[in-house]
mmCIF file of C-alpha atoms in Angstrom:
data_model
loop_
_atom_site.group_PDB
_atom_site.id
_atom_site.type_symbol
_atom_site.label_atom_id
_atom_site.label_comp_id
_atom_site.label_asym_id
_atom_site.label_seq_id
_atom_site.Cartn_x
_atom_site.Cartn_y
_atom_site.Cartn_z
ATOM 1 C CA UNK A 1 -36.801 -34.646 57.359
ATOM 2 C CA UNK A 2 -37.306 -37.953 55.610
ATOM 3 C CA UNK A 3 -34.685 -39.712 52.599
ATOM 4 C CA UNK A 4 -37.237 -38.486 49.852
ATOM 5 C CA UNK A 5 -36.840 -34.832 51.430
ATOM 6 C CA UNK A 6 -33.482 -35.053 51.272
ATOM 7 C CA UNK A 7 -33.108 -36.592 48.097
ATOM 8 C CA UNK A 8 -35.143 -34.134 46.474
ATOM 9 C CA UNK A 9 -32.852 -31.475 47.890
ATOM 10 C CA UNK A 10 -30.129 -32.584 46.655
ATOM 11 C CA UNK A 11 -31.928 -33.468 43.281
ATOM 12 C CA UNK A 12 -32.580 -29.725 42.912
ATOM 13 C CA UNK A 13 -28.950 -28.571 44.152
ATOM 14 C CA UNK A 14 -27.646 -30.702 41.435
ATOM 15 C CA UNK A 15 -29.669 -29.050 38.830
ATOM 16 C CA UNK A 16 -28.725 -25.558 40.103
ATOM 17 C CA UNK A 17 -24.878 -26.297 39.900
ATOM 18 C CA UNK A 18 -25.250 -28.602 37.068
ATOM 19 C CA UNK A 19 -26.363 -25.630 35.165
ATOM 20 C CA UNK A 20 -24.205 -22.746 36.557
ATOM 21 C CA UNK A 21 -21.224 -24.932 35.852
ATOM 22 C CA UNK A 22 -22.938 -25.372 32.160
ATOM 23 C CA UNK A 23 -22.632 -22.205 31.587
ATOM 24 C CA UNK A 24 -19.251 -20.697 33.239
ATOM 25 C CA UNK A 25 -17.475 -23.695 31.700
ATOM 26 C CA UNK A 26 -18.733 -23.209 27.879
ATOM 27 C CA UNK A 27 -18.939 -19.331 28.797
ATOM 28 C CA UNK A 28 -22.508 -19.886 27.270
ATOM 29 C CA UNK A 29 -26.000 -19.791 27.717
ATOM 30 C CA UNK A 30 -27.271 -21.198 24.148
ATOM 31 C CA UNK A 31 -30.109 -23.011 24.610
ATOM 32 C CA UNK A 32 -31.213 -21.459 28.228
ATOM 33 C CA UNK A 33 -34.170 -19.791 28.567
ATOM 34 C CA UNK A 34 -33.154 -16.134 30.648
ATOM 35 C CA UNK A 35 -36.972 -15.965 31.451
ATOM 36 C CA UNK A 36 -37.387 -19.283 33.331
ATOM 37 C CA UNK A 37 -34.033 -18.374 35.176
ATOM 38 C CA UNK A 38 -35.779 -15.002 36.333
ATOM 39 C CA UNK A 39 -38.401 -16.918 37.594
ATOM 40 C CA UNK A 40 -36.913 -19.290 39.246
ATOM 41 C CA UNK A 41 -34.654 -16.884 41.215
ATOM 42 C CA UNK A 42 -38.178 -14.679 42.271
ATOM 43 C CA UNK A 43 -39.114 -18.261 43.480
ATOM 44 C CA UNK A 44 -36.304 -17.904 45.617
ATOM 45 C CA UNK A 45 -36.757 -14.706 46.660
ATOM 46 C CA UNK A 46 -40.443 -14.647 47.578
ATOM 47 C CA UNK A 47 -40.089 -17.848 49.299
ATOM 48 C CA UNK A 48 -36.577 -17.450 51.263
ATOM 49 C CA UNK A 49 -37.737 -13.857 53.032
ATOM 50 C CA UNK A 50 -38.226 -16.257 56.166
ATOM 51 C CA UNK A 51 -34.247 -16.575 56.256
ATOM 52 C CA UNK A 52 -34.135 -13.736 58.016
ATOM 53 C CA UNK A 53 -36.850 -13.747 60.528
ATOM 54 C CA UNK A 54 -36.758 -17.435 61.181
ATOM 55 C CA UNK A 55 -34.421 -20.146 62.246
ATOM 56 C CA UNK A 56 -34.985 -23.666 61.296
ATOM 57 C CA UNK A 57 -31.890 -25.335 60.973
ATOM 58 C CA UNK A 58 -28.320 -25.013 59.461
ATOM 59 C CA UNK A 59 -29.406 -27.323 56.900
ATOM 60 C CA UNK A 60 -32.193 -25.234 56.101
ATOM 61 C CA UNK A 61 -30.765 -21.559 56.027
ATOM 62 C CA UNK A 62 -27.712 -22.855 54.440
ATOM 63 C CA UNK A 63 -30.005 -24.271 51.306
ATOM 64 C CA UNK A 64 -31.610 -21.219 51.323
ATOM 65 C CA UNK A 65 -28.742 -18.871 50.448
ATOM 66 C CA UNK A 66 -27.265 -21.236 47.977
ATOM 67 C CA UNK A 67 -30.576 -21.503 46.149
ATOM 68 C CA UNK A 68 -30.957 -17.983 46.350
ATOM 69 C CA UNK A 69 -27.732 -17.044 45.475
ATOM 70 C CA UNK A 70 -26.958 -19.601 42.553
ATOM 71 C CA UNK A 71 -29.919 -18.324 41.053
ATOM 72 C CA UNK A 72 -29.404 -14.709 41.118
ATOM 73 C CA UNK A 73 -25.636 -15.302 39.796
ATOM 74 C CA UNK A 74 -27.239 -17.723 36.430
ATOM 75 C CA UNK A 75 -29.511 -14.564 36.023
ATOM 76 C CA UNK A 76 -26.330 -12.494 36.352
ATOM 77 C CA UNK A 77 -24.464 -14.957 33.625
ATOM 78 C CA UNK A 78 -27.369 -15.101 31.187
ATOM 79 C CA UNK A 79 -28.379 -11.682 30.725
ATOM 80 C CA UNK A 80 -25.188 -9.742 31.601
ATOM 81 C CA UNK A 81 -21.640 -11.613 31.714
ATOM 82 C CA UNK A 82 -22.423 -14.450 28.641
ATOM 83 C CA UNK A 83 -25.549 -12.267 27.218
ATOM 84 C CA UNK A 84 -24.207 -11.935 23.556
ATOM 85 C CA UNK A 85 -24.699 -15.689 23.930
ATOM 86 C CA UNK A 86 -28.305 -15.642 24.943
ATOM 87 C CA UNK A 87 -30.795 -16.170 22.783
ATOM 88 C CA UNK A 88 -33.618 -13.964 22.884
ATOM 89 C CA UNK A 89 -35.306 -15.255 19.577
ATOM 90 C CA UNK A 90 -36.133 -18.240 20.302
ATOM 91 C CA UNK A 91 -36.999 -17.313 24.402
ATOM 92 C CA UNK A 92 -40.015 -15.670 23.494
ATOM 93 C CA UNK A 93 -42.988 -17.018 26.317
ATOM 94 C CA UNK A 94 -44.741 -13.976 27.290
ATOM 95 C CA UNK A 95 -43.990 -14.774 31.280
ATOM 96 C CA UNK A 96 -46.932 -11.789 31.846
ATOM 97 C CA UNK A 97 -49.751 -15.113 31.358
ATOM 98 C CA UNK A 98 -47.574 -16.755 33.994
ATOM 99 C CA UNK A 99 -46.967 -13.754 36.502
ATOM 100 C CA UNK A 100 -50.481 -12.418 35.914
ATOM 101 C CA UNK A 101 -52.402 -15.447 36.868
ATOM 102 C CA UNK A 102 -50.334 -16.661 39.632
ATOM 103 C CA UNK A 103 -50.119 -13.655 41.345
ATOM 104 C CA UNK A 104 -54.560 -12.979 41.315
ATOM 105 C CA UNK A 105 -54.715 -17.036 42.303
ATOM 106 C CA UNK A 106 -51.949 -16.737 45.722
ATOM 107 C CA UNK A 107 -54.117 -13.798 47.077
ATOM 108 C CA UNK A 108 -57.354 -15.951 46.281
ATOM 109 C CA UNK A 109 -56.319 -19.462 47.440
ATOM 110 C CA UNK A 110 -53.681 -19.209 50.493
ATOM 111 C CA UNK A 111 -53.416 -20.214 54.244
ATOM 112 C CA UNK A 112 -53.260 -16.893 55.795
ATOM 113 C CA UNK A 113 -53.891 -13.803 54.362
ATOM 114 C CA UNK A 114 -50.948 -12.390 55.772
ATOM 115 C CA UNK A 115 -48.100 -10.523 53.414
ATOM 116 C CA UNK A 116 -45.336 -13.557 54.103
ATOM 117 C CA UNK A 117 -47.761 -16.212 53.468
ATOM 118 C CA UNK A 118 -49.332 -14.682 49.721
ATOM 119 C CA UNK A 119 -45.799 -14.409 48.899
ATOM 120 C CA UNK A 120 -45.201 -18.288 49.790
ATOM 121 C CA UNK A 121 -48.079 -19.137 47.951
ATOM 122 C CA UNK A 122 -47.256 -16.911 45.106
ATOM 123 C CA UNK A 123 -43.638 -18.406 45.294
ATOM 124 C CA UNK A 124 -45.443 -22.332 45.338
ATOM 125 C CA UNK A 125 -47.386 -21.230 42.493
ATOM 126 C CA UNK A 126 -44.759 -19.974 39.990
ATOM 127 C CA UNK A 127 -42.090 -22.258 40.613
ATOM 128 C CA UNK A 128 -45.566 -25.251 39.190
ATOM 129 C CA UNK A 129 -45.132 -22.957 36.209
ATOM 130 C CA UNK A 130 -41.543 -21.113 36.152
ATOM 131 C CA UNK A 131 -40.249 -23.788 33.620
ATOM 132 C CA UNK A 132 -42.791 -23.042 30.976
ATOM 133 C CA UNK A 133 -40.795 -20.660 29.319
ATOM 134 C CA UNK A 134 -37.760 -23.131 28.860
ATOM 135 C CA UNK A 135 -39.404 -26.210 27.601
ATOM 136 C CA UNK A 136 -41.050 -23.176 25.223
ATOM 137 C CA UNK A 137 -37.440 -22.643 24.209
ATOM 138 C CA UNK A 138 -36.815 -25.953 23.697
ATOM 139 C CA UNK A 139 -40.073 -26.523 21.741
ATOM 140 C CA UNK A 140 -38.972 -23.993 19.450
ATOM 141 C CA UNK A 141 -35.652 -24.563 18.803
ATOM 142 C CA UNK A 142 -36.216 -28.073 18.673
ATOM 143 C CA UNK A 143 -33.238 -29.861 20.196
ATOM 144 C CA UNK A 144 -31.604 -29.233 23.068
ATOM 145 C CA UNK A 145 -27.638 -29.894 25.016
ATOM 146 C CA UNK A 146 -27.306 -32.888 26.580
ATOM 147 C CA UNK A 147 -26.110 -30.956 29.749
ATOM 148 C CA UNK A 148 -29.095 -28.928 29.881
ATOM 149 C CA UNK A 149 -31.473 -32.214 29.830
ATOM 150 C CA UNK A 150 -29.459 -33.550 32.911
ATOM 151 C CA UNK A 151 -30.422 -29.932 34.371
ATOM 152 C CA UNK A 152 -33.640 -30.527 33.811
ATOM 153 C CA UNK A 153 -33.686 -34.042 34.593
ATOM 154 C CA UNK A 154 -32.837 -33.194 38.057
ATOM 155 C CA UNK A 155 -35.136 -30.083 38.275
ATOM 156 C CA UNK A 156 -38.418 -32.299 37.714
ATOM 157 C CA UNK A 157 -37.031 -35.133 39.716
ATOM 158 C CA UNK A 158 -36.564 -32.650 43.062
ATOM 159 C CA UNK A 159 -40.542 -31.854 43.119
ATOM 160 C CA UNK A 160 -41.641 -35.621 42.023
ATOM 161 C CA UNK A 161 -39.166 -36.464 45.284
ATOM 162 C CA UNK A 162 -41.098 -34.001 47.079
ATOM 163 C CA UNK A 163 -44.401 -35.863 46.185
ATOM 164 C CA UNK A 164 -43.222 -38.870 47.888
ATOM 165 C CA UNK A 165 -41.903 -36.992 50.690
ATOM 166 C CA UNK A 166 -45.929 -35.812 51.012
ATOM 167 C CA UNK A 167 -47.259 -38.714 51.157
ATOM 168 C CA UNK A 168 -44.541 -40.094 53.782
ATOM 169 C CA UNK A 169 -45.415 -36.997 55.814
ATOM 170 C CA UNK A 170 -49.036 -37.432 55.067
ATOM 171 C CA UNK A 171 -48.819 -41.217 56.385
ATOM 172 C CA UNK A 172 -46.525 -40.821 59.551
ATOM 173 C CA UNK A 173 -46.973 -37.689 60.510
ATOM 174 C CA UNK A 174 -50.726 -36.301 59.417
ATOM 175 C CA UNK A 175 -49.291 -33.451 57.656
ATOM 176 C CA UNK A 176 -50.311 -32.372 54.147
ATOM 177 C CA UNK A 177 -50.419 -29.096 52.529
ATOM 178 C CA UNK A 178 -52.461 -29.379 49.656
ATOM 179 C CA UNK A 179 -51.517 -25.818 47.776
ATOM 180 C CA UNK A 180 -48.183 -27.340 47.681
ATOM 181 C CA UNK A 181 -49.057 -30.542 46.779
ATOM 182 C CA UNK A 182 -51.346 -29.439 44.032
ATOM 183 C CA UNK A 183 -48.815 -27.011 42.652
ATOM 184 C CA UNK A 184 -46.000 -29.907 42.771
ATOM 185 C CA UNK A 185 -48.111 -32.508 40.914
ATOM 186 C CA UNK A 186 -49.010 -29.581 38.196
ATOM 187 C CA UNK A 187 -44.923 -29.045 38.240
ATOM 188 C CA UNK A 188 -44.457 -32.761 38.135
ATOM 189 C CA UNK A 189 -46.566 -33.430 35.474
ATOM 190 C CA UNK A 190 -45.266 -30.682 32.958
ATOM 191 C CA UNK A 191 -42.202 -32.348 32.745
ATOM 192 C CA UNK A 192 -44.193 -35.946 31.961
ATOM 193 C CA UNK A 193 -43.420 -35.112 28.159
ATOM 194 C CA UNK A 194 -39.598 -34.404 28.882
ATOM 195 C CA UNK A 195 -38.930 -37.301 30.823
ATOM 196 C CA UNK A 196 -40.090 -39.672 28.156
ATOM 197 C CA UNK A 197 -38.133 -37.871 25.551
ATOM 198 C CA UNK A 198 -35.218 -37.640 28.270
ATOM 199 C CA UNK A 199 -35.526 -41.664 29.184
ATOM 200 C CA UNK A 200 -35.960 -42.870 25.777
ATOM 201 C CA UNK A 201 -33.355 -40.540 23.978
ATOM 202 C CA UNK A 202 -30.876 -39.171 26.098
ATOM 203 C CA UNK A 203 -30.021 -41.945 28.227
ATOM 204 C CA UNK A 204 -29.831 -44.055 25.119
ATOM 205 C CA UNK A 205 -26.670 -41.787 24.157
ATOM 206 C CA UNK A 206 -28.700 -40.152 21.479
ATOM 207 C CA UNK A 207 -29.786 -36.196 21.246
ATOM 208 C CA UNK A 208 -32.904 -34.318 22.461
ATOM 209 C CA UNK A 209 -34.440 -33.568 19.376
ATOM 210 C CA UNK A 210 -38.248 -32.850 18.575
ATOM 211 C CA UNK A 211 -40.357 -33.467 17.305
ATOM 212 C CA UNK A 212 -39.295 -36.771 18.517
ATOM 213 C CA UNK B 1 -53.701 -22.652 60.834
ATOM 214 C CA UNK B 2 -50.572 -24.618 61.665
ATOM 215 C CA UNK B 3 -49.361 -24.843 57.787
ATOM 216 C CA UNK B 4 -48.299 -20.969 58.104
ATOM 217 C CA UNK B 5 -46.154 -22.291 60.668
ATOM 218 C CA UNK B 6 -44.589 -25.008 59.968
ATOM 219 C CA UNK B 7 -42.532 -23.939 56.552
ATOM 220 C CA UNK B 8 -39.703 -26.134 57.168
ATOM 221 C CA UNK B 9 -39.532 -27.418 53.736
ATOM 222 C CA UNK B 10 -37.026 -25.957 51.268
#
């Protein structure tokens, strides 16, 4: 575990909580994309089966149920407790051209062409993509809350931490895994475009509005 | 290899 590790875990916590509190405190989803959350918590799910057949730490299992469970209870607020709030017109990405692709390229590239390890890689693999359908949203609808930028502030800080944390591990200890590097610089880089929007609007006090 | 071994990363 280095700082960057740990800061990006706690980056992504943040932006799990930041936008489960979001929506049980305004008892609305406006503006969140239901798809993206779906993906995100079969991210989860594909990638967490280890939590049952192996220990790492406290630390580690501990993060897994959270991130497994505060995603499965924003699905569970989206699309059943606040779903007259959700809104389905403008979260139209057809996730199929995500799913699809991702799922032919984890049995193609992978370590080990073993059942736990396709699902890893098919988990490494969506999560690059899973927040394509809610910058879609956001394209479409044009602005978006401030709260929900700080959400996804965090969210694309946690992987860009984890890039750093690669390269730490690369130079002290001569590890590297480069499907999960490659898939976290394609994650990284998809939010380029919201972070300069983000930087130069939203921390200036103003709104997220586009076309900027 | 060792990478299917060593998930410890979140």
């Amino acid at each position: 575990m280095n700082i960057f590790r740990l800061a990006g875990d706690v980056s992504h916590l943040v932006a799990i909580i930041i936008l489960l509190l979001k929506i049980w405190k305004t008892r609305s989803c406006a503006g969140i994309s239901g798809k993206s959350q779906i993906l995100f918590a079969s991210v989860f799910v594909t990638r967490y089966l280890d939590l049952f057949t192996i220990f790492i730490s406290l630390y580690n299992s501990s993060m897994k149920i959270i991130y497994i469970s505060c995603s499965i209870a924003t699905v569970y607020l989206v699309y059943f407790k606040f779903k007259a709030t959700y809104d389905g017109n403008h979260d139209t990405f057809r996730v199929e051209f995500l799913v699809v692709p991702v799922g032919g390229l984890s049995f193609l590239v992978n370590h080990d062409f073993s059942p736990m390890e396709i699902l890893w890689t098919f988990s490494i693999y969506l999560e690059s993509v899973a927040i394509l359908p809610q910058l879609f949203m956001i394209s479409k609808t044009g602005e978006a809350e401030t709260i929900t930028t700080h959400y996804l502030f965090f969210l694309g800080l946690y992987r860009g931490l984890y890039l750093i944390n690669w390269i730490w591990r690369y130079y002290f200890e001569g590890f590297f895994d480069l499907i999960a590097i490659v898939a976290g610089l394609v994650q990284t880089v998809l939010y380029c475009d919201f972070f300069y929007l983000y930087v130069t609007k939203v921390l200036k006090g103003k709104k997220l509005s586009l076309p900027a | 290899d060792d990478k299917t071994a060593t998930k410890d990363e979140l």
